[in-house]
Tab-separated table of C-alpha atoms and ligand atoms in Angstrom:
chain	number	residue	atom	x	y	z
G	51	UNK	CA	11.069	24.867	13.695
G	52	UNK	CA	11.286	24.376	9.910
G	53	UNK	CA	15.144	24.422	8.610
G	54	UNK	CA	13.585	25.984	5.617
G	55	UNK	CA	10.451	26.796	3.715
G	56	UNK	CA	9.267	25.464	0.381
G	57	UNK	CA	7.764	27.767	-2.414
G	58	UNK	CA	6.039	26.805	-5.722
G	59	UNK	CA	8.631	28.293	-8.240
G	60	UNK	CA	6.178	27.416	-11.784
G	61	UNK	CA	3.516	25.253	-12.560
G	62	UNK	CA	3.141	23.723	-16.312
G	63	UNK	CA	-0.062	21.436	-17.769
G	64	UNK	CA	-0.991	19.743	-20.663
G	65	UNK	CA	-4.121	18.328	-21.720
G	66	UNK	CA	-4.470	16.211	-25.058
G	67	UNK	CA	-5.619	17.699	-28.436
G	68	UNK	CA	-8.807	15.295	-28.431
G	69	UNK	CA	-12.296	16.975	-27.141
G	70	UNK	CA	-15.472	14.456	-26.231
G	71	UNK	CA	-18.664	16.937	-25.302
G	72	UNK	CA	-21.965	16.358	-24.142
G	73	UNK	CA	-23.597	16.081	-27.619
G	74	UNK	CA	-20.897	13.302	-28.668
G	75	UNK	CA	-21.845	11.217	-25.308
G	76	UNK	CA	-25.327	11.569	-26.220
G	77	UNK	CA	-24.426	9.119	-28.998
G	78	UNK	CA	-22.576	6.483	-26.802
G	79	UNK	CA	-24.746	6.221	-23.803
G	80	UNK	CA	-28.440	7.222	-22.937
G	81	UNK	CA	-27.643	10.160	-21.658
G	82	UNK	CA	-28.096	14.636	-22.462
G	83	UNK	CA	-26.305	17.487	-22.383
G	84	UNK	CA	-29.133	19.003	-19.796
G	85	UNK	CA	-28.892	16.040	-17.721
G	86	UNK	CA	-24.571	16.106	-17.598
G	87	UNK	CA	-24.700	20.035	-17.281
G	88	UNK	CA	-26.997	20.499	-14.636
G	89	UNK	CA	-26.032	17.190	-12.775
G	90	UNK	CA	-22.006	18.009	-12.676
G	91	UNK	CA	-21.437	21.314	-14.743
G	92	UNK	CA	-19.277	19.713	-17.086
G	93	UNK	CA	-19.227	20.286	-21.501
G	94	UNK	CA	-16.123	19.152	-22.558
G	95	UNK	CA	-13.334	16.398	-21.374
G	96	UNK	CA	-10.218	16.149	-23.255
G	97	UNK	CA	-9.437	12.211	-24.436
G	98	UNK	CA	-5.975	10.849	-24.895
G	99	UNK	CA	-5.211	9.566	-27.861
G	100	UNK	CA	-4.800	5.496	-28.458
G	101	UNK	CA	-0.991	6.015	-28.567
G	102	UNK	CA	-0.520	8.671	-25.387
G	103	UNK	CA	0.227	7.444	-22.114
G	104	UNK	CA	0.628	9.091	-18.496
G	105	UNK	CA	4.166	9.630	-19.279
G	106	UNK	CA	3.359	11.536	-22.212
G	107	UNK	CA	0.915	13.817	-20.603
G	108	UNK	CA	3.032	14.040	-18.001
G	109	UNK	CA	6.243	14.709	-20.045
G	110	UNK	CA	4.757	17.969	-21.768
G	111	UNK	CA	3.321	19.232	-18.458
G	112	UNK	CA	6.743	18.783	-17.177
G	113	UNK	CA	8.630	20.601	-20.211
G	114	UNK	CA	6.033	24.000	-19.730
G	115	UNK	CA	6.565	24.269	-15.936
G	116	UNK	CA	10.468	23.521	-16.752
G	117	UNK	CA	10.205	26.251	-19.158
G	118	UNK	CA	8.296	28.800	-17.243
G	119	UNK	CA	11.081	28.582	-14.332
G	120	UNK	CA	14.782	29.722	-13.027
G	121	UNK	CA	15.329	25.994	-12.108
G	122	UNK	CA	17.298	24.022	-14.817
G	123	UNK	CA	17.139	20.434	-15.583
G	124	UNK	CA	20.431	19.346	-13.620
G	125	UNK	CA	18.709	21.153	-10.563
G	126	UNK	CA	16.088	19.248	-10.293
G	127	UNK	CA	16.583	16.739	-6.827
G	128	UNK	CA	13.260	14.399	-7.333
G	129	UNK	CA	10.728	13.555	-9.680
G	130	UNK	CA	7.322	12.738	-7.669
G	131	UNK	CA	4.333	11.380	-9.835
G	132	UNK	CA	0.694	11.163	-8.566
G	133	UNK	CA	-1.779	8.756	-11.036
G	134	UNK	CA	-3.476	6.057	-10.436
G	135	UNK	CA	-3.633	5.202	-14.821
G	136	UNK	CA	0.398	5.074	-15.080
G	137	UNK	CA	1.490	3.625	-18.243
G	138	UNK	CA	2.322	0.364	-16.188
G	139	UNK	CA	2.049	-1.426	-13.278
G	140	UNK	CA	5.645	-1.239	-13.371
G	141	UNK	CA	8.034	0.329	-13.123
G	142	UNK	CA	6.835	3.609	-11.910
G	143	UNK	CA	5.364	6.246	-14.340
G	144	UNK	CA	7.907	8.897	-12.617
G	145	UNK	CA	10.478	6.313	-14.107
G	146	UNK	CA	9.681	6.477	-17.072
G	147	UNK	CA	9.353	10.369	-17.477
G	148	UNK	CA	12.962	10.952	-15.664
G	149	UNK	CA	14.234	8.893	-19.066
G	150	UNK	CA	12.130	11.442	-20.958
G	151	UNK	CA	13.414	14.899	-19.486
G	152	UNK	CA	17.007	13.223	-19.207
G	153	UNK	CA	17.485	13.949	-15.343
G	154	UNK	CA	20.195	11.075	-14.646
G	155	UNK	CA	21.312	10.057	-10.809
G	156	UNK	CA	18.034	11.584	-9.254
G	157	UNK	CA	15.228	9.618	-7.354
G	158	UNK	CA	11.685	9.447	-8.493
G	159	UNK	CA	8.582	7.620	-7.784
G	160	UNK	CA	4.757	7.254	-8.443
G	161	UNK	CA	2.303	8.015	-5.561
G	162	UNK	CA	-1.384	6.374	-5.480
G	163	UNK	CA	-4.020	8.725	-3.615
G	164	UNK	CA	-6.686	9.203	-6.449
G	165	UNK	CA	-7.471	12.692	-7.123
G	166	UNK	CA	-6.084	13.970	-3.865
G	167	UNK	CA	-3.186	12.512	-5.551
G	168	UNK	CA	-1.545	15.933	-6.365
G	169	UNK	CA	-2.483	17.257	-3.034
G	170	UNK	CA	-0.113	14.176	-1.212
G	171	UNK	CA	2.970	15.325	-3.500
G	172	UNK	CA	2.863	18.737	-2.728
G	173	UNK	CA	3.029	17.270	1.026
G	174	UNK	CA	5.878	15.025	0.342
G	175	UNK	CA	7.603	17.525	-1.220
G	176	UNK	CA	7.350	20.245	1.628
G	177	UNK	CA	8.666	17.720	3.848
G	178	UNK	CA	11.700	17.134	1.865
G	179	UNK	CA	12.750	20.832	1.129
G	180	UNK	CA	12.030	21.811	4.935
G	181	UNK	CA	14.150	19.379	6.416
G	182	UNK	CA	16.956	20.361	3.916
G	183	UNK	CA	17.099	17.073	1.693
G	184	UNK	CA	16.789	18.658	-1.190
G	185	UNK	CA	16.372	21.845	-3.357
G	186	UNK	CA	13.744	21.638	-6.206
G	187	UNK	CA	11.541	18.732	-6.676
G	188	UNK	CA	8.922	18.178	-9.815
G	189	UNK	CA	5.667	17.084	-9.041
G	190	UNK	CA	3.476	16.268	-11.616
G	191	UNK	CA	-0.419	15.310	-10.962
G	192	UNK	CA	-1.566	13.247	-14.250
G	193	UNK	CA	-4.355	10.871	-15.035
G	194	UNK	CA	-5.346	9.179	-18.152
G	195	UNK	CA	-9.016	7.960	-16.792
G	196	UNK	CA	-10.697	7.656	-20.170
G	197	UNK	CA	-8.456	4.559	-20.237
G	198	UNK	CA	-10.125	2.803	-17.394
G	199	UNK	CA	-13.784	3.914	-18.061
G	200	UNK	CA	-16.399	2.086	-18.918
G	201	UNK	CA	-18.027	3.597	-22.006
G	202	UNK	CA	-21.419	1.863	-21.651
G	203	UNK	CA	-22.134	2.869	-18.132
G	204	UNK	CA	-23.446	6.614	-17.567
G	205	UNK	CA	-22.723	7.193	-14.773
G	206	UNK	CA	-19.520	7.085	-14.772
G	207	UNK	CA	-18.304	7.789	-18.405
G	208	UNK	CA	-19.640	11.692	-18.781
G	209	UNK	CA	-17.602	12.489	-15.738
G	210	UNK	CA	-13.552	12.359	-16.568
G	211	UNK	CA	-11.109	13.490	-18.955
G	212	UNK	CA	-7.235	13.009	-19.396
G	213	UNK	CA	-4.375	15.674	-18.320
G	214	UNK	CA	-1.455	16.767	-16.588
G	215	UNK	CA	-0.226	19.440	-14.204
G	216	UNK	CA	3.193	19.976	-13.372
G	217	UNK	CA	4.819	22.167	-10.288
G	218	UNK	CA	7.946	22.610	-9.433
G	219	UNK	CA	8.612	23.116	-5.835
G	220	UNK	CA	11.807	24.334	-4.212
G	221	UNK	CA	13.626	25.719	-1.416
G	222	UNK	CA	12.404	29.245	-0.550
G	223	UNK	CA	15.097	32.256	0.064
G	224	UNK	CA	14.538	34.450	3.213
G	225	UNK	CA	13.865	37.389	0.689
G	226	UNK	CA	11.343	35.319	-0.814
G	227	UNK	CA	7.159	36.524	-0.588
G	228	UNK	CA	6.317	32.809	-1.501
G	229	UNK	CA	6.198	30.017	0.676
G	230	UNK	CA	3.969	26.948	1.170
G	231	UNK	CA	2.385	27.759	4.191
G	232	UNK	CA	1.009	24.476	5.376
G	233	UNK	CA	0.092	21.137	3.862
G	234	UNK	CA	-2.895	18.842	5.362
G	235	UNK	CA	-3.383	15.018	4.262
G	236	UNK	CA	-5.704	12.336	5.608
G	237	UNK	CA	-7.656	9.242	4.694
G	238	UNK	CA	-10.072	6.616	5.640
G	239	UNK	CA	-9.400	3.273	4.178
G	240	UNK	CA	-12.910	1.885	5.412
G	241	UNK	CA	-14.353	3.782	2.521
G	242	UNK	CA	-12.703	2.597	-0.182
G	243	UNK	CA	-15.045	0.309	-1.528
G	244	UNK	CA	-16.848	3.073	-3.270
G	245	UNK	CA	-14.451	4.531	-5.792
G	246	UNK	CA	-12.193	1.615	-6.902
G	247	UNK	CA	-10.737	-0.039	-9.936
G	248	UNK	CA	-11.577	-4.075	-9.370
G	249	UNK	CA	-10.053	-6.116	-11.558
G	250	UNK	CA	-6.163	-5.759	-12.851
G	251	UNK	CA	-3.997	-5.429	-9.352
G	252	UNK	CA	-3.718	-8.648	-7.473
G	253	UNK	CA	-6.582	-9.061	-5.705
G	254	UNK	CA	-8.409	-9.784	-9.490
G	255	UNK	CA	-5.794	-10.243	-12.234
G	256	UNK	CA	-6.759	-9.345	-15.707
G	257	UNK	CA	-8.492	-12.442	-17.266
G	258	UNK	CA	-11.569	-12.934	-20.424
G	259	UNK	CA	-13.911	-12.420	-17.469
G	260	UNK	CA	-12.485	-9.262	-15.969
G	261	UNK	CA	-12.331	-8.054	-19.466
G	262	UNK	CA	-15.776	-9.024	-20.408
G	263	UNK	CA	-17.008	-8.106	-17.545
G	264	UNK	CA	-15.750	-4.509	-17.574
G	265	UNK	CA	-13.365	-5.169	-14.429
G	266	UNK	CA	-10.753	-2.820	-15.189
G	267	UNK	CA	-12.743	0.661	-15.294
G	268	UNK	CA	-13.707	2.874	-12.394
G	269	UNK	CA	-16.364	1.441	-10.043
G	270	UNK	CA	-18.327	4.355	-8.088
G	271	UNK	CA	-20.924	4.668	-5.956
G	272	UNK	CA	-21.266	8.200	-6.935
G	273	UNK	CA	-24.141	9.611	-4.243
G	274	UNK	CA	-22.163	8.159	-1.234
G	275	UNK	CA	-18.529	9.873	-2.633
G	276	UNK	CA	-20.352	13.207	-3.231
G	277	UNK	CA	-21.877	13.250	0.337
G	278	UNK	CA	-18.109	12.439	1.607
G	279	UNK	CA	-16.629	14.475	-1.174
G	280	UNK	CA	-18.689	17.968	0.320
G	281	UNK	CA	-17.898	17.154	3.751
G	282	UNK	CA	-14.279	16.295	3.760
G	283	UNK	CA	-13.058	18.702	1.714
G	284	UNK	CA	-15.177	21.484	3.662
G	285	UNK	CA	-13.076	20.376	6.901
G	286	UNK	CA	-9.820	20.320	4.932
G	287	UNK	CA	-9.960	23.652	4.230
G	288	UNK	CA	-11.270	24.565	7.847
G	289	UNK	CA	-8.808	22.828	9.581
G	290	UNK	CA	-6.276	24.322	7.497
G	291	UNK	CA	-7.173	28.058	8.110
G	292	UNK	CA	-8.181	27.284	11.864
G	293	UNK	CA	-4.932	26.202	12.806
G	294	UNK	CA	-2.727	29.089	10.714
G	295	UNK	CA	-5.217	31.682	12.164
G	296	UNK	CA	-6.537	32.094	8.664
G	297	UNK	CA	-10.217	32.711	7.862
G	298	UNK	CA	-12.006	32.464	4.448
G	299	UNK	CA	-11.487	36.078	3.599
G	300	UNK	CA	-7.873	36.088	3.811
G	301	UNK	CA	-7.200	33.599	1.021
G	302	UNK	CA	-7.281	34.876	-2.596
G	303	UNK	CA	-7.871	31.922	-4.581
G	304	UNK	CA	-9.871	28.823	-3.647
G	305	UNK	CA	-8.548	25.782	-6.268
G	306	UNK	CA	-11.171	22.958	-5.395
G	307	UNK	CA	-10.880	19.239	-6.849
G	308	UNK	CA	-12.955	19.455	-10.395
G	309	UNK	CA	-15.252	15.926	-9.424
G	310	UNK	CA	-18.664	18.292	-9.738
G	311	UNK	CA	-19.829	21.611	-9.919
G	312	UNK	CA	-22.263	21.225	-7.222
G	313	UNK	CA	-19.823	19.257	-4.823
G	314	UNK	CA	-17.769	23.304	-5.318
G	315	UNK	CA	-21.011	25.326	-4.683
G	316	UNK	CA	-21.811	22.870	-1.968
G	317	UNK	CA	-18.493	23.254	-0.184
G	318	UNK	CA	-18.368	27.457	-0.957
G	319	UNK	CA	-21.737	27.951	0.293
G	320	UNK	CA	-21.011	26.453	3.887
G	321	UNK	CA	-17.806	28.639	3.805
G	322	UNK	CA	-19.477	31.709	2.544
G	323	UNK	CA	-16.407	31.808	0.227
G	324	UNK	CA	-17.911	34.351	-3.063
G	325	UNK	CA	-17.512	32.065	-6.371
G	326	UNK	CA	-15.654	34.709	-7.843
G	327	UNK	CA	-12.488	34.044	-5.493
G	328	UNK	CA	-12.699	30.357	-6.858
G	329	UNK	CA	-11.347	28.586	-9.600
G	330	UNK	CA	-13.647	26.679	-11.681
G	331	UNK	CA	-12.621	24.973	-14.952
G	332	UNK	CA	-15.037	21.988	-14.737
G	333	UNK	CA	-16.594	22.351	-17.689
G	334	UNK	CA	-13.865	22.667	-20.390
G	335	UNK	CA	-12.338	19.300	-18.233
G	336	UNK	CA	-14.230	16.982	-16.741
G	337	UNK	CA	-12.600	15.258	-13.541
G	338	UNK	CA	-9.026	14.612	-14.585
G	339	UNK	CA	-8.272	13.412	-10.979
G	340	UNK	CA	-5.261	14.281	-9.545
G	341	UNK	CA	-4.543	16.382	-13.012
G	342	UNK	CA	-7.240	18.684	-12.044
G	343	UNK	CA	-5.721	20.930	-9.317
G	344	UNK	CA	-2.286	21.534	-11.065
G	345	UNK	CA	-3.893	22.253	-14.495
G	346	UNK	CA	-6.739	24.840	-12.961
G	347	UNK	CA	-3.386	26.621	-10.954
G	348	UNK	CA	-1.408	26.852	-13.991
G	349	UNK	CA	-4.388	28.165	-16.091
G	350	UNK	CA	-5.022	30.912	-13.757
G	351	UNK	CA	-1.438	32.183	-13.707
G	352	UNK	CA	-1.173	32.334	-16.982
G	353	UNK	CA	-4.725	34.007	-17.116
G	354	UNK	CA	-3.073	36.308	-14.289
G	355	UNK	CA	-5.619	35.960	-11.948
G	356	UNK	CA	-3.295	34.022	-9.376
G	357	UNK	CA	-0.528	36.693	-9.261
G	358	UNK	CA	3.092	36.272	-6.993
G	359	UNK	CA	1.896	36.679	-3.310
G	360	UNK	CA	-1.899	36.291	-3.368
G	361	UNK	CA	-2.874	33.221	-0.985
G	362	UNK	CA	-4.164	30.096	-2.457
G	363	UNK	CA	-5.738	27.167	-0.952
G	364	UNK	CA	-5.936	24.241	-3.131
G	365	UNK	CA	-8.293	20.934	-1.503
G	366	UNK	CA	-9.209	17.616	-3.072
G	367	UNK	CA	-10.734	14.362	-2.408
G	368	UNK	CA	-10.870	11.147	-3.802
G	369	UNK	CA	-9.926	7.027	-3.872
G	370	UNK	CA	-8.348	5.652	-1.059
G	371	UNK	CA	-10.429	7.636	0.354
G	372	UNK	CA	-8.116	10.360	1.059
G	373	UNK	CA	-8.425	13.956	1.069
G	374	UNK	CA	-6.344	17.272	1.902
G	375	UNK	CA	-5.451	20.669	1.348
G	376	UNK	CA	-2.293	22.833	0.307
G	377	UNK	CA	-2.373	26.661	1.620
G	378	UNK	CA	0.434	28.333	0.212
G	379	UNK	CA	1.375	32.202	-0.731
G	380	UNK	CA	2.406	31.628	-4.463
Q	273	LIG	O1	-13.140	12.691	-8.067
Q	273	LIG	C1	-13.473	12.274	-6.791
Q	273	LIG	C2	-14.624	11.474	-6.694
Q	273	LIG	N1	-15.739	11.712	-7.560
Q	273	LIG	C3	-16.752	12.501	-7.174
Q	273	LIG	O2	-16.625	13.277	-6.267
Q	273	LIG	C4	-18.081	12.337	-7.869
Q	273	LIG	C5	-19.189	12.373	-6.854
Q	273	LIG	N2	-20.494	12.077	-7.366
Q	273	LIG	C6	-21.163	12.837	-8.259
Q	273	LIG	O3	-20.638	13.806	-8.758
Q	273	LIG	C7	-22.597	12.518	-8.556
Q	273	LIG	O4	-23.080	11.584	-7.624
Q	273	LIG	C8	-22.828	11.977	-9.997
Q	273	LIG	C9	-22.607	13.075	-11.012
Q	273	LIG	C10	-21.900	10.813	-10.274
Q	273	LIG	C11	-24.267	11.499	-10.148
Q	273	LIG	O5	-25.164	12.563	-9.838
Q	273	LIG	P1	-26.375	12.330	-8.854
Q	273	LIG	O6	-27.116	13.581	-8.780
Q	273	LIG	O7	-25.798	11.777	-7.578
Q	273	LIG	O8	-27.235	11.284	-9.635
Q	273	LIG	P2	-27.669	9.816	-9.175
Q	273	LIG	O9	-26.491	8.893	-9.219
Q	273	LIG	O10	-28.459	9.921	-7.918
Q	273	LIG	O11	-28.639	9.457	-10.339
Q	273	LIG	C12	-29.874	10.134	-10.553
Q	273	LIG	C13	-30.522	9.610	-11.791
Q	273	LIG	C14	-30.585	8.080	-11.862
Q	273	LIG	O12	-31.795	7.711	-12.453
Q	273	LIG	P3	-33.007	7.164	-11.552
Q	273	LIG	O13	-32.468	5.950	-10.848
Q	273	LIG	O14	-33.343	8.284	-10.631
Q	273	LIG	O15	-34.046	6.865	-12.567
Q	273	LIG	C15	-29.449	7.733	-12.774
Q	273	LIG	O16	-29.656	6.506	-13.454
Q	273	LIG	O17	-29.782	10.010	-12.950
Q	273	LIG	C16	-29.490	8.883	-13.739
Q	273	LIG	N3	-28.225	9.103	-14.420
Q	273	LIG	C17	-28.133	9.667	-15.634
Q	273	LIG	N4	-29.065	10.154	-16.460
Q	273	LIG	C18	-28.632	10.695	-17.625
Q	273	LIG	C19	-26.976	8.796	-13.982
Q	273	LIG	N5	-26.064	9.164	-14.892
Q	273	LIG	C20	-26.764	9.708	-15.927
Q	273	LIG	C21	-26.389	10.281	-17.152
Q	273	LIG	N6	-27.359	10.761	-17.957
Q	273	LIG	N7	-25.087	10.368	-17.523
């Protein structure tokens, strides 16, 4: 039996002033708007600038979920970050944005699972305010990617863009409608060889040849991930319902991982799930990884689609490779 139950009090995002679209690739790589359209449904990707980090992205996320909630800064317990383009190495990225908001004598740390990335902290975070540990927690789901692309390779550079998505996630009253009602996570580390950064950790440290050699951008075997992609996150969202008695029709909001528009139709059309009960930003974003889940939630409050006590059932996949799902009544 739970102690208690965790709720998603606000969610806040953030995505950088800068827009890339289709007709600006078209002058970088051989590439066209048809082909990036029709192949992933995406237009526009929003681009860092040279001076913004994950922390920064992550910091003005943070302020608008902080800003659209009850929960003040002293009450926040934990600061969980999910990226895998932190602003360093070291020290953690979660760190670094605890010194921004000023939240003194509180833990916080960085979590690697790729674009399910968001996905694990929500997890984490259940975990922590159901066995009582603490109250309210911030997780924030932000990625910087455009920083570790490879600009001369096409098939990889069209598909990301930068952002952040903040939630805040804290202990639920009895009175309460909301509640996370169950969190899923899994992975397969036999995989990983097809979505990976190479050079820069310490299997390859940086060196000229990494660097000429374009070591430190996203490697991905794109036609193998979207096979996985479509299958794993179809089973995270029926394992999910199957086990809380749940069936497609009873959740109100589908918020799929943004990787590719047909990887979404893909996954709806085995679940006879009507597109219209899903939430599909993809092409004003891009892939912003573990950004993308938080971001496309806190659009659609503020759009008042997702209103206080419809059902939503967010599901990713990505590096590691790891995938899962978040079911929750918001
Ligand atoms: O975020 C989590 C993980 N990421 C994903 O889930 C992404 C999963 N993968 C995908 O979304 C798709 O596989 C891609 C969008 C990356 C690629 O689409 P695809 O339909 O699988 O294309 P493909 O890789 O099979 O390539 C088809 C053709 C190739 O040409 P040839 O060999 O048939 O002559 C590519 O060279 O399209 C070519 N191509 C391009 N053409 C124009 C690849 N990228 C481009 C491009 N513009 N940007």
């Amino acid at each position: 039996m739970n102690r208690y139950y965790a709720k998603f009090t606000a969610f806040g995002s953030y995505t950088p002033p800068k827009v890339l679209n289709n007709y600006d690739l078209e002058k970088i790589v051989d590439t066209t708007d048809e082909w990036i359209r029709t192949r992933t449904g995406m237009f526009e990707r929003h681009i860092a600038a040279d001076n913004e980090a994950a922390s920064d992205l992550a910091y003005a996320a943070a302020k608008r979920a902080m800003e659209s909630s009850p929960v003040k800064y002293r009450e926040i317990d934990l600061i969980l970050v999910a990226t895998v383009t932190g602003d360093y190495a070291f020290p953690s990225t979660a760190c670094i944005l605890q010194k921004r908001l000023g939240m003194k004598d509180i833990p916080a740390f960085d979590l690697s699972a790729g674009c399910t990335g968001f996905i694990y902290a929500v997890d984490v975070a259940r975990q922590f305010i159901e066995n009582g540990t603490y109250k309210n927690i911030l997780v924030v789901g932000v990625e910087v990617l455009t920083k570790i692309t490879n600009w001369k390779d096409r098939n990889t550079c069209v598909l990301f863009g930068d952002g952040a998505g903040a939630a805040i996630v804290s202990r639920a009253r009895s009175a309460d409608i909301s509640h996370i009602i169950d969190t899923k996570i899994w992975s397969d580390g036999s995989q990983g060889e097809y979505l990976y950064q190479p050079a820069g950790g310490s299997r390859m440290p940086a060196s000229r040849k990494t660097v000429e050699e374009n070591l430190h951008t996203v490697y991905m075997e794109g036609n193998k991930i979207f096979k996985l992609a479509v299958r794993s996150m179809t089973s995270a969202i029926d394992e999910i319902l199957k086990q809380n008695k749940l069936k497609p029709d009873d959740v109100d909001w589908f918020i799929p991982h943004q990787a590719n528009l047909r990887i979404i139709e893909a996954i709806i059309d085995r679940l006879h799930v009507p597109k219209d009960r899903v939430i599909i930003n993809i092409e004003k974003y891009g892939n912003m990884s573990s950004a993308t889940i938080p971001v496309a939630v806190d659009e659609a409050i503020r759009a008042k689609k997702i209103r206080r006590g419809d059902v939503i059932l967010m599901v990713a996949f990505g590096a590691g490779l790891t995938w899962g799902s978040v079911l929750a009544r918001y």
